[in-house]
Amino acid sequence: MDPAAQQRQGVLPRRIEVLAGLSVAIDLGLGQPAEHMLRAAIIACRLADRLGLSSAQRATTYCTALIMWIGCNADSQEYARWFGDDIAVRRDAYSVDWTGMPFMRFLLGNVARGEPVTRRVLTIGEMLRDARGQLAALMHSHCTSAAELAHHIGLPVEVARAVEYTFERFDGAGLPRGCAGGEIPIEMRIAQVADVAEVHQRMYGVDAAVATMRARRGGHFDPAVVDAVIGDPEPVFAAAADGDVWAAAIAEAPDSETRLDQDGLDRLVGAIGDFADLKCPFALGHSRAVAALAADVGTMLGLEADEVRALRRAGHLHDIGRLGVSSRIWSKPGEFTGSEWERVRIHPYLTDRVLSRISGLERERTFARAHHEHLDGSGYPLGMPGTSLGAGERILAVAVAYQSALEPRPYREAMDPAAAAERVRQRSAHGQLDPGCTESLLSVTGHYTPRVRDDDGLTPREREVLAHVARGLSNRQIAEKLVLSEKTVRNHVERTYAKIGASNRVGASLYALQHGLASPFV
């Protein structure tokens, strides 16, 4: 039975297939080719077997290796602030051991990468004042975010705990806590080796990977794990049968045959949409809002219930390709250059590639990849004409256009609902958006109001501050916007975090999303 027929008959994807798709999205943010994390998970499982881990530890090792860099998306804005191109610096970081003078030279060579000389000098000076402290803060945020996100997508607590140690080193010279040896969970010690070894073996061969492992033995890496590789490296790096890495990685999963039910799939794709939105704090809640709008329009237009559900899921998933574009571009306050615009235009294609291997999401993929296509053929990435766009694609495009107008962007303020509606009307009149879908959206927008939690003890001011924190504003920026002192804002933030149980921006952002508190203030 072909995948489309399976979906029509209610055969939903296996849970691990969706998580594997998420790992491919993580690859985008690392600057690695698709299936890097999947190959690392396979290597990690082979090492777990060599080291005699229990089945429970092996399962944790697999999931840890699969999503160990899930926090990289949440701190992309900070990476971009320090290094310019967050994706390029993560890609190149695989070539250096993260300690000593070589690492410091790497950092200084990449600070404010691509920026004017004056900007580079100022940023380098700021980093040199407390390089370790600056990195520790960045990595603490990353690790806390990774744990929050692992929990948010429904992974076991053991996995959430393991990913908190992503930047620690066996010799205790890592960050943010300087944990050493057995303080680092064995699952993470294996995942660290598998992650780096996969890159070096793929790029330079088995001998080069072994040389890298030997060089970092006892420093970055646990000697016992390294020895498990170099004792007989060929089987560790052996290619998947028939070259199908996806199938081989799925087969290694501890729950490889567990299929999601409808509600479980809804929850997981919703969490993935939240994860995608964290790439750009100014778009926090974008995917949830698009999903709700698209479903409302689909219902008004009389689509079948399963089609409406697919539209809602596509709304959650449509922007996962954003991860493959540097935050330096997304955060640019001015016009894009030609090359930057080409990178932006490719993100729906990247969404398509992430979703392409997940059986049971064929309709969602079809809708999501066309969310920036126009009836007149002027859209992207393919310039598809209206004759190639079905109802789902047209509805999602209108929902994206309206919701995007409501949100702030680095180059403009958020529009109010009336201005957003007028903008969509104009685009419809000019032949870009479907007129019927546009009118239906404008009919339902007055009725869509997210449920807002009001029993958590937050004051109106704290709710306002929380919304700004969730959208990536610093304390100083919030103070300027609300005409308060920076100290007052800091006190509001601390009290808000205490009340909602958050420890950083990602935790606060996820709370705001889940409880209807992330709406932009215009």
Short mmCIF file of C-alpha atoms in Angstrom, two decimals:
data_model
loop_
_atom_site.label_atom_id
_atom_site.label_comp_id
_atom_site.label_asym_id
_atom_site.label_seq_id
_atom_site.Cartn_x
_atom_site.Cartn_y
_atom_site.Cartn_z
CA MET A 1 0.00 0.00 0.00
CA ASP A 2 1.45 3.39 -0.93
CA PRO A 3 1.90 6.02 1.86
CA ALA A 4 -0.91 8.28 0.59
CA ALA A 5 -3.32 5.35 0.64
CA GLN A 6 -2.13 4.47 4.13
CA GLN A 7 -2.91 7.96 5.36
CA ARG A 8 -6.37 7.93 3.77
CA GLN A 9 -7.09 4.69 5.59
CA GLY A 10 -5.88 6.08 8.90
CA VAL A 11 -2.40 4.49 9.08
CA LEU A 12 -0.46 7.13 10.95
CA PRO A 13 3.33 7.48 11.17
CA ARG A 14 5.38 5.71 13.77
CA ARG A 15 6.53 7.96 16.59
CA ILE A 16 10.18 7.40 15.74
CA GLU A 17 9.58 8.47 12.13
CA VAL A 18 8.42 11.88 13.30
CA LEU A 19 11.35 12.16 15.71
CA ALA A 20 13.70 11.12 12.90
CA GLY A 21 12.23 13.91 10.77
CA LEU A 22 12.91 16.30 13.64
CA SER A 23 16.52 15.10 13.73
CA VAL A 24 16.87 15.99 10.04
CA ALA A 25 15.64 19.50 10.89
CA ILE A 26 18.29 19.66 13.63
CA ASP A 27 20.88 18.73 11.00
CA LEU A 28 19.90 21.89 9.10
CA GLY A 29 20.74 24.05 12.10
CA LEU A 30 24.10 22.31 12.51
CA GLY A 31 25.11 22.89 8.90
CA GLN A 32 25.35 19.14 8.43
CA PRO A 33 23.83 17.06 5.62
CA ALA A 34 20.53 15.32 6.23
CA GLU A 35 20.76 12.14 8.31
CA HIS A 36 23.87 13.18 10.26
CA MET A 37 22.04 12.72 13.58
CA LEU A 38 20.52 9.46 12.35
CA ARG A 39 23.96 8.09 11.51
CA ALA A 40 25.25 9.27 14.89
CA ALA A 41 22.40 7.41 16.60
CA ILE A 42 23.33 4.20 14.78
CA ILE A 43 26.99 4.57 15.80
CA ALA A 44 25.94 5.30 19.37
CA CYS A 45 23.87 2.13 19.54
CA ARG A 46 26.79 0.05 18.25
CA LEU A 47 29.00 1.55 20.97
CA ALA A 48 26.35 0.96 23.63
CA ASP A 49 26.31 -2.70 22.63
CA ARG A 50 30.11 -2.95 22.79
CA LEU A 51 30.12 -1.38 26.24
CA GLY A 52 27.44 -3.76 27.52
CA LEU A 53 24.82 -1.17 28.40
CA SER A 54 21.38 -2.32 29.52
CA SER A 55 18.44 -2.12 27.14
CA ALA A 56 17.14 0.93 29.03
CA GLN A 57 20.52 2.68 28.77
CA ARG A 58 20.75 1.76 25.10
CA ALA A 59 17.33 3.31 24.48
CA THR A 60 18.39 6.52 26.23
CA THR A 61 21.66 6.54 24.28
CA TYR A 62 19.76 6.27 20.99
CA CYS A 63 17.41 9.16 21.75
CA THR A 64 20.20 11.30 23.22
CA ALA A 65 22.34 10.89 20.10
CA LEU A 66 19.34 11.59 17.89
CA ILE A 67 18.37 14.93 19.43
CA MET A 68 21.40 16.01 21.50
CA TRP A 69 21.60 19.30 19.58
CA ILE A 70 17.90 20.15 19.87
CA GLY A 71 18.84 23.21 21.91
CA CYS A 72 20.84 24.72 19.03
CA ASN A 73 17.71 26.21 17.50
CA ALA A 74 16.64 27.95 20.69
CA ASP A 75 19.94 29.81 21.09
CA SER A 76 20.49 30.65 17.41
CA GLN A 77 19.81 34.32 18.05
CA GLU A 78 22.58 34.46 20.66
CA TYR A 79 24.99 32.56 18.40
CA ALA A 80 24.21 35.02 15.61
CA ARG A 81 24.87 37.95 17.96
CA TRP A 82 28.35 36.64 18.76
CA PHE A 83 29.35 34.86 15.57
CA GLY A 84 27.23 36.24 12.73
CA ASP A 85 26.34 33.05 10.89
CA ASP A 86 25.15 30.62 13.57
CA ILE A 87 24.94 27.68 11.16
CA ALA A 88 28.44 28.16 9.72
CA VAL A 89 30.12 28.40 13.11
CA ARG A 90 28.39 25.23 14.33
CA ARG A 91 29.45 23.38 11.19
CA ASP A 92 33.06 24.50 11.47
CA ALA A 93 33.23 23.78 15.21
CA TYR A 94 33.38 20.04 14.48
CA SER A 95 36.94 20.56 13.23
CA VAL A 96 38.38 21.76 16.57
CA ASP A 97 38.67 20.40 20.09
CA TRP A 98 36.80 22.78 22.38
CA THR A 99 39.64 23.65 24.72
CA GLY A 100 42.94 25.54 24.91
CA MET A 101 44.46 28.03 22.51
CA PRO A 102 43.28 26.31 19.30
CA PHE A 103 39.69 26.73 20.46
CA MET A 104 40.31 30.35 21.49
CA ARG A 105 41.78 31.05 18.05
CA PHE A 106 38.72 29.44 16.49
CA LEU A 107 36.40 31.63 18.56
CA LEU A 108 38.22 34.85 17.81
CA GLY A 109 38.39 33.95 14.13
CA ASN A 110 34.64 33.53 14.04
CA VAL A 111 33.42 36.34 16.28
CA ALA A 112 31.14 38.69 14.31
CA ARG A 113 31.88 36.64 11.19
CA GLY A 114 31.03 38.60 8.04
CA GLU A 115 30.49 41.88 9.90
CA PRO A 116 32.36 45.15 9.22
CA VAL A 117 35.79 45.48 10.85
CA THR A 118 34.62 48.01 13.45
CA ARG A 119 31.79 45.74 14.56
CA ARG A 120 34.17 42.75 14.74
CA VAL A 121 36.68 44.63 16.90
CA LEU A 122 34.00 45.75 19.35
CA THR A 123 32.51 42.26 19.63
CA ILE A 124 35.92 40.63 20.09
CA GLY A 125 36.69 43.12 22.86
CA GLU A 126 33.40 42.32 24.56
CA MET A 127 34.11 38.59 24.42
CA LEU A 128 37.71 38.88 25.64
CA ARG A 129 36.56 40.66 28.78
CA ASP A 130 35.13 37.32 29.98
CA ALA A 131 35.26 34.70 27.24
CA ARG A 132 34.66 31.72 29.51
CA GLY A 133 31.84 33.47 31.35
CA GLN A 134 30.17 34.49 28.11
CA LEU A 135 30.41 30.96 26.72
CA ALA A 136 29.24 29.42 29.98
CA ALA A 137 26.11 31.57 29.94
CA LEU A 138 25.44 30.67 26.30
CA MET A 139 25.95 26.96 26.88
CA HIS A 140 23.92 26.93 30.10
CA SER A 141 21.04 28.45 28.19
CA HIS A 142 21.50 25.88 25.41
CA CYS A 143 21.52 22.90 27.78
CA THR A 144 18.54 24.10 29.79
CA SER A 145 16.65 24.75 26.57
CA ALA A 146 17.52 21.30 25.23
CA ALA A 147 16.13 19.67 28.36
CA GLU A 148 12.96 21.76 28.16
CA LEU A 149 12.46 20.87 24.50
CA ALA A 150 13.16 17.16 25.04
CA HIS A 151 10.45 17.13 27.67
CA HIS A 152 8.14 19.22 25.46
CA ILE A 153 8.26 16.67 22.63
CA GLY A 154 7.53 13.84 25.05
CA LEU A 155 10.93 12.15 25.45
CA PRO A 156 11.77 10.31 28.71
CA VAL A 157 13.22 12.24 31.63
CA GLU A 158 16.50 10.33 31.24
CA VAL A 159 16.98 11.85 27.78
CA ALA A 160 16.11 15.35 29.01
CA ARG A 161 18.68 14.91 31.77
CA ALA A 162 21.39 13.63 29.42
CA VAL A 163 21.17 16.54 26.97
CA GLU A 164 21.95 18.96 29.79
CA TYR A 165 25.56 17.68 29.58
CA THR A 166 26.11 18.29 25.86
CA PHE A 167 29.03 20.71 26.36
CA GLU A 168 30.69 18.97 29.30
CA ARG A 169 34.03 17.21 28.85
CA PHE A 170 35.44 14.05 30.41
CA ASP A 171 38.42 16.01 31.80
CA GLY A 172 36.16 18.53 33.57
CA ALA A 173 37.15 21.46 31.33
CA GLY A 174 33.71 21.71 29.71
CA LEU A 175 30.83 24.08 30.29
CA PRO A 176 28.64 25.23 31.90
CA ARG A 177 29.24 23.21 35.11
CA GLY A 178 32.66 21.66 34.59
CA CYS A 179 31.40 18.13 35.24
CA ALA A 180 33.95 15.35 34.78
CA GLY A 181 34.15 11.60 34.23
CA GLY A 182 31.20 9.66 35.60
CA GLU A 183 29.33 12.84 36.50
CA ILE A 184 28.41 12.99 32.81
CA PRO A 185 25.78 10.35 31.96
CA ILE A 186 27.26 7.46 29.99
CA GLU A 187 24.59 7.99 27.34
CA MET A 188 25.93 11.50 26.66
CA ARG A 189 29.56 10.34 26.74
CA ILE A 190 28.70 7.89 23.97
CA ALA A 191 26.62 10.43 22.02
CA GLN A 192 29.48 12.97 22.07
CA VAL A 193 31.85 10.47 20.48
CA ALA A 194 29.26 9.30 17.94
CA ASP A 195 28.41 12.87 16.90
CA VAL A 196 31.99 13.94 16.20
CA ALA A 197 33.13 10.58 14.84
CA GLU A 198 30.32 10.53 12.26
CA VAL A 199 31.41 13.88 10.84
CA HIS A 200 35.10 13.02 10.66
CA GLN A 201 34.52 9.55 9.21
CA ARG A 202 32.08 10.85 6.58
CA MET A 203 34.36 13.72 5.54
CA TYR A 204 37.82 12.20 5.84
CA GLY A 205 37.48 8.44 6.32
CA VAL A 206 37.80 5.90 9.13
CA ASP A 207 41.51 6.54 9.78
CA ALA A 208 40.90 10.25 10.26
CA ALA A 209 37.99 9.58 12.62
CA VAL A 210 40.15 7.23 14.68
CA ALA A 211 42.94 9.82 14.81
CA THR A 212 40.49 12.43 16.09
CA MET A 213 39.19 10.04 18.75
CA ARG A 214 42.74 9.27 19.91
CA ALA A 215 43.63 12.97 20.05
CA ARG A 216 40.63 13.73 22.26
CA ARG A 217 40.82 10.59 24.41
CA GLY A 218 40.79 11.51 28.10
CA GLY A 219 40.12 15.16 27.27
CA HIS A 220 36.82 15.71 25.51
CA PHE A 221 35.98 12.01 25.35
CA ASP A 222 35.68 9.14 27.80
CA PRO A 223 38.67 6.80 27.19
CA ALA A 224 36.46 3.71 27.54
CA VAL A 225 34.13 4.94 24.78
CA VAL A 226 37.05 5.88 22.52
CA ASP A 227 38.61 2.46 23.06
CA ALA A 228 35.31 0.85 22.05
CA VAL A 229 35.68 2.63 18.71
CA ILE A 230 39.35 2.25 17.91
CA GLY A 231 39.63 -1.39 18.95
CA ASP A 232 37.77 -2.41 15.79
CA PRO A 233 36.52 0.71 13.99
CA GLU A 234 35.25 -0.67 10.69
CA PRO A 235 32.04 -2.28 12.07
CA VAL A 236 31.28 0.87 14.09
CA PHE A 237 31.21 2.96 10.92
CA ALA A 238 29.81 0.31 8.58
CA ALA A 239 27.34 1.69 6.05
CA ALA A 240 23.64 0.92 6.41
CA ALA A 241 22.27 -1.93 4.34
CA ASP A 242 21.46 -0.70 0.82
CA GLY A 243 22.67 2.73 1.92
CA ASP A 244 19.29 3.43 3.57
CA VAL A 245 20.32 5.30 6.72
CA TRP A 246 16.73 6.25 7.52
CA ALA A 247 15.53 2.62 7.61
CA ALA A 248 18.59 1.49 9.56
CA ALA A 249 18.13 4.21 12.19
CA ILE A 250 14.42 3.50 12.53
CA ALA A 251 15.21 -0.18 13.07
CA GLU A 252 17.59 0.70 15.94
CA ALA A 253 14.93 2.72 17.79
CA PRO A 254 13.72 1.25 21.10
CA ASP A 255 10.08 1.77 20.10
CA SER A 256 10.46 1.30 16.35
CA GLU A 257 6.96 -0.14 15.85
CA THR A 258 5.01 2.28 18.05
CA ARG A 259 2.50 4.16 15.91
CA LEU A 260 0.99 7.45 16.99
CA ASP A 261 -2.74 7.85 17.36
CA GLN A 262 -4.44 10.98 16.06
CA ASP A 263 -4.16 12.93 19.30
CA GLY A 264 -0.57 11.83 19.87
CA LEU A 265 0.41 12.96 16.38
CA ASP A 266 -1.34 16.29 16.94
CA ARG A 267 0.60 16.86 20.16
CA LEU A 268 3.94 15.94 18.61
CA VAL A 269 3.60 18.10 15.48
CA GLY A 270 2.42 20.97 17.68
CA ALA A 271 5.57 20.64 19.79
CA ILE A 272 7.73 20.54 16.65
CA GLY A 273 6.07 23.73 15.41
CA ASP A 274 6.88 25.41 18.72
CA PHE A 275 10.48 24.23 18.31
CA ALA A 276 10.66 25.72 14.81
CA ASP A 277 9.31 29.08 15.97
CA LEU A 278 12.07 29.41 18.58
CA LYS A 279 14.49 30.04 15.69
CA CYS A 280 13.04 33.57 15.46
CA PRO A 281 11.72 34.90 18.79
CA PHE A 282 9.73 37.59 16.98
CA ALA A 283 7.66 34.78 15.41
CA LEU A 284 6.93 32.93 18.65
CA GLY A 285 3.49 31.33 18.41
CA HIS A 286 3.37 31.82 14.63
CA SER A 287 2.89 28.15 13.76
CA ARG A 288 0.21 27.58 16.39
CA ALA A 289 -1.73 30.59 15.18
CA VAL A 290 -1.38 29.60 11.50
CA ALA A 291 -2.56 26.07 12.34
CA ALA A 292 -5.66 27.37 14.10
CA LEU A 293 -6.49 29.87 11.36
CA ALA A 294 -6.04 27.35 8.56
CA ALA A 295 -8.26 24.83 10.32
CA ASP A 296 -10.96 27.45 10.92
CA VAL A 297 -10.92 28.50 7.26
CA GLY A 298 -10.98 24.90 6.11
CA THR A 299 -14.00 24.22 8.30
CA MET A 300 -15.82 27.30 7.01
CA LEU A 301 -15.16 26.21 3.43
CA GLY A 302 -16.65 22.79 4.11
CA LEU A 303 -13.54 20.62 3.93
CA GLU A 304 -13.80 17.09 5.32
CA ALA A 305 -12.71 16.61 8.93
CA ASP A 306 -9.56 14.67 8.00
CA GLU A 307 -8.57 17.40 5.53
CA VAL A 308 -9.03 20.06 8.21
CA ARG A 309 -6.88 18.03 10.59
CA ALA A 310 -4.18 17.73 7.95
CA LEU A 311 -4.33 21.50 7.41
CA ARG A 312 -3.90 22.12 11.12
CA ARG A 313 -0.86 19.84 11.23
CA ALA A 314 0.60 21.50 8.15
CA GLY A 315 0.24 24.84 9.91
CA HIS A 316 2.33 23.54 12.79
CA LEU A 317 4.98 22.07 10.49
CA HIS A 318 5.24 24.57 7.63
CA ASP A 319 8.18 26.58 8.97
CA ILE A 320 10.48 23.76 10.10
CA GLY A 321 12.70 24.64 7.11
CA ARG A 322 13.51 27.97 8.79
CA LEU A 323 16.18 26.10 10.74
CA GLY A 324 18.30 25.83 7.61
CA VAL A 325 18.64 29.61 7.24
CA SER A 326 21.02 31.57 9.45
CA SER A 327 19.55 33.72 12.21
CA ARG A 328 21.85 36.44 10.93
CA ILE A 329 19.54 36.65 7.90
CA TRP A 330 16.25 36.28 9.78
CA SER A 331 17.28 39.01 12.24
CA LYS A 332 18.46 41.51 9.63
CA PRO A 333 16.69 44.86 10.09
CA GLY A 334 17.15 46.00 6.49
CA GLU A 335 16.57 44.63 3.01
CA PHE A 336 18.02 41.26 2.07
CA THR A 337 20.84 41.03 -0.44
CA GLY A 338 20.31 38.82 -3.47
CA SER A 339 22.12 35.87 -1.85
CA GLU A 340 20.27 36.33 1.44
CA TRP A 341 16.95 36.39 -0.37
CA GLU A 342 17.84 33.14 -2.12
CA ARG A 343 18.43 31.52 1.27
CA VAL A 344 15.07 32.76 2.53
CA ARG A 345 13.29 31.51 -0.57
CA ILE A 346 14.60 27.98 -0.05
CA HIS A 347 13.12 27.42 3.42
CA PRO A 348 9.80 25.90 2.16
CA TYR A 349 11.87 23.46 0.11
CA LEU A 350 13.77 22.51 3.27
CA THR A 351 10.44 21.93 5.01
CA ASP A 352 9.53 19.61 2.16
CA ARG A 353 12.79 17.66 2.54
CA VAL A 354 12.32 17.24 6.30
CA LEU A 355 8.79 15.88 5.84
CA SER A 356 9.54 13.81 2.76
CA ARG A 357 10.52 10.60 4.58
CA ILE A 358 7.71 10.55 7.16
CA SER A 359 5.03 8.16 5.97
CA GLY A 360 1.50 9.24 6.80
CA LEU A 361 2.12 12.99 6.44
CA GLU A 362 1.85 13.27 2.67
CA ARG A 363 -1.01 15.78 2.65
CA GLU A 364 0.64 17.86 5.36
CA ARG A 365 3.83 17.92 3.30
CA THR A 366 1.95 18.99 0.15
CA PHE A 367 0.28 21.86 1.99
CA ALA A 368 3.35 22.96 3.95
CA ARG A 369 5.81 23.14 1.06
CA ALA A 370 3.52 25.55 -0.84
CA HIS A 371 2.83 28.06 1.94
CA HIS A 372 4.63 30.83 0.02
CA GLU A 373 3.38 29.94 -3.47
CA HIS A 374 1.03 32.42 -5.22
CA LEU A 375 -1.82 31.96 -7.66
CA ASP A 376 -0.09 34.19 -10.19
CA GLY A 377 3.11 32.13 -10.07
CA SER A 378 5.11 34.84 -8.29
CA GLY A 379 5.65 32.83 -5.11
CA TYR A 380 8.50 30.61 -3.99
CA PRO A 381 10.37 28.30 -3.97
CA LEU A 382 8.95 26.85 -7.22
CA GLY A 383 6.76 29.63 -8.63
CA MET A 384 3.83 27.19 -8.92
CA PRO A 385 0.77 28.57 -10.78
CA GLY A 386 -2.71 28.49 -9.34
CA THR A 387 -3.62 25.46 -11.45
CA SER A 388 -1.13 23.44 -9.38
CA LEU A 389 -2.42 24.64 -6.00
CA GLY A 390 -5.27 22.79 -4.29
CA ALA A 391 -7.60 24.11 -1.62
CA GLY A 392 -5.28 23.16 1.25
CA GLU A 393 -2.30 24.98 -0.24
CA ARG A 394 -4.40 28.09 -0.92
CA ILE A 395 -5.84 28.15 2.59
CA LEU A 396 -2.47 27.73 4.27
CA ALA A 397 -0.94 30.51 2.17
CA VAL A 398 -3.68 32.94 3.24
CA ALA A 399 -3.32 31.95 6.91
CA VAL A 400 0.45 32.47 6.76
CA ALA A 401 0.07 35.85 5.06
CA TYR A 402 -2.42 37.16 7.63
CA GLN A 403 -0.63 35.85 10.71
CA SER A 404 2.77 37.08 9.51
CA ALA A 405 1.35 40.58 9.12
CA LEU A 406 0.23 40.54 12.76
CA GLU A 407 3.73 39.74 13.96
CA PRO A 408 6.71 42.09 14.29
CA ARG A 409 9.70 41.64 12.04
CA PRO A 410 13.20 43.12 12.42
CA TYR A 411 12.43 45.47 9.52
CA ARG A 412 8.91 46.54 10.58
CA GLU A 413 6.52 46.74 13.51
CA ALA A 414 3.59 44.36 13.88
CA MET A 415 0.42 45.40 12.09
CA ASP A 416 -2.89 45.71 13.87
CA PRO A 417 -5.68 43.34 12.74
CA ALA A 418 -7.29 45.93 10.47
CA ALA A 419 -4.03 46.66 8.67
CA ALA A 420 -3.25 42.95 8.39
CA ALA A 421 -6.67 42.32 6.89
CA GLU A 422 -6.19 45.12 4.37
CA ARG A 423 -2.79 43.77 3.41
CA VAL A 424 -4.28 40.34 2.71
CA ARG A 425 -7.13 41.90 0.70
CA GLN A 426 -4.62 43.79 -1.44
CA ARG A 427 -2.57 40.66 -2.11
CA SER A 428 -5.74 38.86 -3.10
CA ALA A 429 -6.75 41.69 -5.43
CA HIS A 430 -3.31 41.54 -7.07
CA GLY A 431 -3.71 37.88 -7.87
CA GLN A 432 -1.42 36.36 -5.24
CA LEU A 433 -3.92 34.90 -2.76
CA ASP A 434 -7.15 33.03 -3.43
CA PRO A 435 -10.13 35.45 -3.11
CA GLY A 436 -12.50 32.86 -1.62
CA CYS A 437 -9.97 31.70 0.95
CA THR A 438 -9.15 35.32 1.76
CA GLU A 439 -12.76 36.24 2.43
CA SER A 440 -13.26 33.13 4.55
CA LEU A 441 -10.19 33.95 6.62
CA LEU A 442 -11.38 37.50 7.15
CA SER A 443 -14.73 36.11 8.28
CA VAL A 444 -13.23 33.84 10.90
CA THR A 445 -10.50 36.09 12.27
CA GLY A 446 -12.91 38.06 14.40
CA HIS A 447 -13.92 34.84 16.18
CA TYR A 448 -10.49 33.36 16.88
CA THR A 449 -9.23 34.17 20.38
CA PRO A 450 -6.66 31.95 22.08
CA ARG A 451 -7.53 30.70 25.56
CA VAL A 452 -5.54 32.75 28.05
CA ARG A 453 -4.63 31.34 31.44
CA ASP A 454 -5.47 33.70 34.30
CA ASP A 455 -5.00 31.53 37.41
CA ASP A 456 -1.20 31.44 37.64
CA GLY A 457 -0.79 34.51 39.86
CA LEU A 458 0.81 36.69 37.19
CA THR A 459 -0.03 40.37 37.30
CA PRO A 460 -1.03 42.19 34.09
CA ARG A 461 2.43 43.80 33.99
CA GLU A 462 4.14 40.43 34.46
CA ARG A 463 2.09 38.99 31.60
CA GLU A 464 3.15 41.89 29.42
CA VAL A 465 6.81 41.43 30.35
CA LEU A 466 6.53 37.67 29.76
CA ALA A 467 5.24 38.24 26.21
CA HIS A 468 8.22 40.47 25.44
CA VAL A 469 10.71 38.05 27.00
CA ALA A 470 9.22 35.23 24.93
CA ARG A 471 9.76 37.29 21.79
CA GLY A 472 13.47 37.65 22.46
CA LEU A 473 13.66 41.19 23.85
CA SER A 474 16.41 41.92 26.38
CA ASN A 475 15.64 43.54 29.73
CA ARG A 476 16.92 46.85 28.37
CA GLN A 477 14.68 46.64 25.28
CA ILE A 478 11.65 45.79 27.44
CA ALA A 479 12.45 48.73 29.72
CA GLU A 480 12.56 51.10 26.75
CA LYS A 481 9.32 49.75 25.30
CA LEU A 482 7.40 49.88 28.60
CA VAL A 483 9.09 53.07 29.91
CA LEU A 484 10.42 51.34 33.02
CA SER A 485 13.84 51.07 34.61
CA GLU A 486 15.95 48.07 33.67
CA LYS A 487 16.06 47.05 37.34
CA THR A 488 12.26 47.06 37.54
CA VAL A 489 12.04 44.89 34.44
CA ARG A 490 14.63 42.49 35.87
CA ASN A 491 12.54 42.18 39.05
CA HIS A 492 9.41 41.49 36.98
CA VAL A 493 11.26 38.82 35.01
CA GLU A 494 12.59 37.11 38.14
CA ARG A 495 9.15 37.06 39.80
CA THR A 496 7.52 35.81 36.60
CA TYR A 497 10.05 32.99 36.20
CA ALA A 498 9.52 31.97 39.81
CA LYS A 499 5.73 31.89 39.42
CA ILE A 500 5.74 29.81 36.22
CA GLY A 501 8.69 27.58 37.12
CA ALA A 502 10.91 28.70 34.24
CA SER A 503 14.69 29.05 34.36
CA ASN A 504 15.39 30.73 31.01
CA ARG A 505 13.78 32.32 27.97
CA VAL A 506 12.94 29.02 26.27
CA GLY A 507 11.10 27.75 29.33
CA ALA A 508 9.24 31.05 29.56
CA SER A 509 8.48 30.98 25.83
CA LEU A 510 7.03 27.48 25.95
CA TYR A 511 4.89 28.44 28.95
CA ALA A 512 3.64 31.54 27.15
CA LEU A 513 2.78 29.47 24.07
CA GLN A 514 0.92 26.80 25.98
CA HIS A 515 -1.17 29.29 27.95
CA GLY A 516 -2.05 31.90 25.34
CA LEU A 517 0.32 34.56 26.66
CA ALA A 518 2.61 34.99 23.65
CA SER A 519 0.55 37.50 21.64
CA PRO A 520 2.57 40.51 20.46
CA PHE A 521 1.83 43.89 21.95
CA VAL A 522 1.37 46.50 19.26
#
